[in-house]
Amino acid sequence: MTFVKFTDLGKQYLILREEILAKFDEISKQGDYILSDEVLKFENNFAEYCGARFAVGVGNGSDALYLSLMSLGVGSGDEVITAPNSFIASASVIARTGGTIVFADVGYDMNIDPDRVEKTITKRTKAILPVHISGRVADMESLQAIADKYNLFIVEDAAQAVGARYKGKRAGTFGVSAGFSLHPLKNLHVHGDGGVITTNEDTLYKRLLKYRNHGLRNRDECDFWGVNSRLDSIQAGIANIKLKYLDRWNERFREIASFYSANLRDYVSVPEYHDYEEPVFHRYMIQCSKRDELKNFLARNGVETKVNYPIPIHLQKAAKALGYKKGDFPVVEKLSDSILSLPIYPEMEDEHTCYVIDKIIEYYKKI
Ligand SMILES: *Cc1c(COP(=O)(O)O)cnc(C)c1O
């Protein structure tokens, strides 16, 4: 039986094996593992790639968001607005600062709805944390207008959107800062955990450089209590290699997505875009009827799929104290019952994409 994996990280490694092993060897011989030139090189390359002035390598994508919020002074008594249809880190980083998580529902593009954001603003609102879900940039023009009107910070959760464009600009250049993840499941990934922050603000940049390194000004002098959250040299070396291929890979993500959409449009709801958007399809998500039955049918036929995410964050046990209940965010709740993420990765073979399409069509013709 054909087996189509949701993703296949080993394939990418085998393509880049020589380059990665040589880099590992080079860095290991130097023995410069922490905050080395390799990390600085990645930060410069990444900032340039995004079109941002600065980038700061950190331990993971969650810390990229957390350090951004902390460096902007978000803390106890401050409210930060985000979307409940995300990986839990989008919300947990707010809680970690001591601030209050405030959710706003999304639109049918699955991204936070600017009108709903505006309705949830209070005197305590300090920041908006839009998530570019599945690699599609949120409506940044409207969010920017709201942020300007109420004097709020925007910190982009760009964890899923490396390389994505909106009106010609890349994710990571809209907010005062943005957090990216280099987790193995993201379009640009390292061989473990990793993250990176982008910003155009000089003072924020300098604060972040200290924050990720214990608040140290230099080896011996500490300016404030920081954390240890650094991208290490070996991961930076791998990221430097992979960044060169990212545009090609993202193009391939889009190619597979178009192929899925062209063939599945008559059977399920496929993602539709404005021509000023250039998503990167970290996830290719359909919306469909009888989702769980379809998912089981595909599993029985060797196709691995996932649901991103089946339980909205406001309904998680961890969120109980926030006082939200079922029915509070109808769009997100409806999506959580109908979305399905199909296998997609740059090295995916066309015959596998065809197989997934055939099986989905077979399922809907049968019922
Ligand atoms: C992956 C992800 C994160 C967290 O990134 P890590 O590197 O795993 O800490 C945050 N937000 C979103 C939307 C993500 O997909």
Coordinates of N, CA, C and O in Angstrom, one line a residue, residues 107-111 133-137 253-275 277-288 335 338-344 360:
G107 N -11.4 35.6 11.2 CA -12.3 35.7 10.1 C -12.2 34.4 9.3 O -11.5 33.4 9.7
Y108 N -12.9 34.3 8.1 CA -12.8 33.1 7.4 C -11.5 32.8 6.7 O -11.3 31.7 6.1
D109 N -10.6 33.8 6.8 CA -9.2 33.6 6.4 C -8.4 32.8 7.5 O -7.2 32.6 7.3
M110 N -9.1 32.6 8.6 CA -8.5 31.9 9.8 C -7.5 32.8 10.6 O -6.9 32.3 11.5
N111 N -7.3 34.0 10.1 CA -6.5 34.9 10.9 C -7.3 35.9 11.7 O -8.5 36.1 11.4
I133 N -1.4 32.4 10.6 CA -1.6 31.0 10.7 C -1.4 30.3 9.4 O -1.9 30.8 8.3
S134 N -0.8 29.1 9.4 CA -0.5 28.2 8.3 C 0.4 28.9 7.3 O 0.6 28.3 6.2
G135 N 1.0 30.0 7.6 CA 1.9 30.7 6.7 C 1.3 31.7 5.8 O 1.8 32.1 4.8
R136 N 0.1 32.2 6.3 CA -0.6 33.3 5.6 C -0.6 34.5 6.5 O -1.1 34.4 7.7
V137 N -0.1 35.6 6.0 CA 0.1 36.8 6.9 C -1.3 37.4 7.2 O -2.2 37.5 6.3
F253 N 6.2 24.6 -1.9 CA 5.0 24.5 -1.0 C 3.8 25.1 -1.8 O 2.7 24.5 -1.8
R254 N 4.0 26.2 -2.4 CA 2.9 26.9 -3.1 C 2.4 26.0 -4.3 O 1.2 26.0 -4.6
E255 N 3.4 25.4 -5.0 CA 3.1 24.6 -6.2 C 2.2 23.4 -5.8 O 1.2 23.1 -6.4
I256 N 2.6 22.7 -4.7 CA 1.8 21.6 -4.2 C 0.4 22.1 -3.8 O -0.6 21.4 -4.1
A257 N 0.4 23.2 -3.1 CA -0.9 23.8 -2.6 C -1.8 24.1 -3.8 O -3.0 23.7 -3.7
S258 N -1.3 24.7 -4.8 CA -2.1 25.0 -6.0 C -2.7 23.7 -6.6 O -3.8 23.6 -7.1
F259 N -1.8 22.7 -6.7 CA -2.2 21.4 -7.3 C -3.4 20.8 -6.4 O -4.4 20.3 -7.0
Y260 N -3.2 20.8 -5.1 CA -4.3 20.3 -4.2 C -5.6 21.1 -4.5 O -6.7 20.5 -4.7
S261 N -5.5 22.4 -4.5 CA -6.7 23.3 -4.6 C -7.4 23.1 -5.9 O -8.6 23.0 -6.0
A262 N -6.6 23.0 -7.0 CA -7.2 22.9 -8.3 C -8.0 21.6 -8.4 O -9.1 21.5 -9.1
N263 N -7.6 20.5 -7.7 CA -8.2 19.2 -7.8 C -9.3 19.0 -6.8 O -10.1 18.1 -7.0
L264 N -9.2 19.7 -5.7 CA -10.1 19.4 -4.6 C -11.2 20.4 -4.4 O -12.2 20.2 -3.6
R265 N -11.2 21.5 -5.1 CA -12.1 22.6 -5.0 C -13.6 22.2 -5.1 O -14.4 22.8 -4.4
D266 N -13.9 21.2 -5.9 CA -15.3 20.8 -6.0 C -15.8 19.9 -4.9 O -16.9 19.6 -4.8
Y267 N -14.9 19.5 -4.0 CA -15.2 18.5 -3.0 C -15.2 19.1 -1.6 O -15.9 18.7 -0.7
V268 N -14.2 20.0 -1.3 CA -14.0 20.5 0.0 C -13.7 22.0 -0.2 O -13.5 22.5 -1.3
S269 N -13.7 22.7 0.9 CA -13.3 24.2 0.8 C -11.8 24.3 0.9 O -11.2 23.8 1.9
V270 N -11.2 24.9 -0.1 CA -9.8 25.1 -0.2 C -9.4 26.5 0.2 O -10.2 27.4 0.0
P271 N -8.2 26.7 0.6 CA -7.8 28.1 0.9 C -7.8 29.0 -0.3 O -7.2 28.6 -1.3
E272 N -8.4 30.2 -0.2 CA -8.4 31.1 -1.3 C -7.7 32.4 -0.9 O -7.8 32.8 0.3
Y273 N -7.0 33.1 -1.8 CA -6.2 34.2 -1.4 C -6.4 35.4 -2.3 O -6.8 35.3 -3.4
H274 N -6.1 36.6 -1.7 CA -6.1 37.8 -2.5 C -4.8 37.8 -3.3 O -3.8 37.2 -2.9
D275 N -4.8 38.6 -4.4 CA -3.5 38.6 -5.2 C -2.4 39.3 -4.5 O -1.2 39.2 -5.0
E277 N -1.4 38.6 -1.6 CA -0.9 37.7 -0.6 C 0.1 36.7 -1.2 O -0.2 36.2 -2.3
E278 N 1.1 36.3 -0.5 CA 2.0 35.2 -0.9 C 2.3 34.3 0.3 O 3.2 34.5 1.0
P279 N 1.3 33.4 0.5 CA 1.5 32.5 1.6 C 2.6 31.4 1.4 O 3.0 31.3 0.3
V280 N 3.0 30.8 2.5 CA 4.1 29.8 2.3 C 3.6 28.4 2.7 O 4.4 27.4 2.7
F281 N 2.3 28.2 3.0 CA 1.7 26.9 3.3 C 2.5 26.0 4.2 O 2.8 24.9 3.9
H282 N 2.9 26.6 5.4 CA 3.4 25.8 6.5 C 2.5 24.6 6.7 O 2.9 23.5 6.9
R283 N 1.2 24.9 6.6 CA 0.1 23.9 6.6 C -0.8 24.1 5.4 O -1.1 25.3 5.1
Y284 N -1.2 23.0 4.7 CA -2.2 23.2 3.7 C -3.5 22.6 4.3 O -3.7 21.4 4.6
M285 N -4.4 23.6 4.6 CA -5.6 23.2 5.4 C -6.9 23.3 4.5 O -7.2 24.4 4.0
I286 N -7.6 22.2 4.5 CA -8.9 22.3 3.8 C -10.0 22.4 4.9 O -9.7 22.1 6.1
Q287 N -11.2 22.8 4.6 CA -12.3 22.7 5.5 C -13.3 21.8 4.8 O -13.6 21.9 3.6
C288 N -13.8 20.8 5.6 CA -14.6 19.8 5.0 C -15.7 19.3 5.9 O -15.6 19.5 7.1
L335 N -14.3 26.2 12.8 CA -13.1 25.7 12.1 C -12.5 24.5 12.7 O -12.1 23.5 12.0
S338 N -13.9 21.4 11.4 CA -13.9 21.1 10.0 C -12.6 21.2 9.2 O -12.5 20.8 8.1
I339 N -11.5 21.7 9.9 CA -10.2 21.8 9.2 C -9.5 20.5 9.2 O -9.6 19.7 10.1
L340 N -8.7 20.3 8.2 CA -7.8 19.1 8.1 C -6.6 19.5 7.3 O -6.6 20.2 6.3
S341 N -5.4 19.2 7.9 CA -4.1 19.6 7.3 C -3.6 18.4 6.5 O -3.5 17.3 7.0
L342 N -3.4 18.6 5.2 CA -2.9 17.5 4.3 C -1.4 17.4 4.3 O -0.7 18.4 4.5
P343 N -0.8 16.3 3.9 CA 0.7 16.2 3.8 C 1.2 17.3 2.8 O 0.6 17.4 1.7
I344 N 2.2 18.0 3.3 CA 2.9 18.9 2.3 C 4.3 19.2 2.8 O 4.5 19.4 4.0
I360 N -9.2 11.4 -1.4 CA -10.2 12.4 -0.9 C -11.4 12.4 -1.9 O -12.6 12.3 -1.4

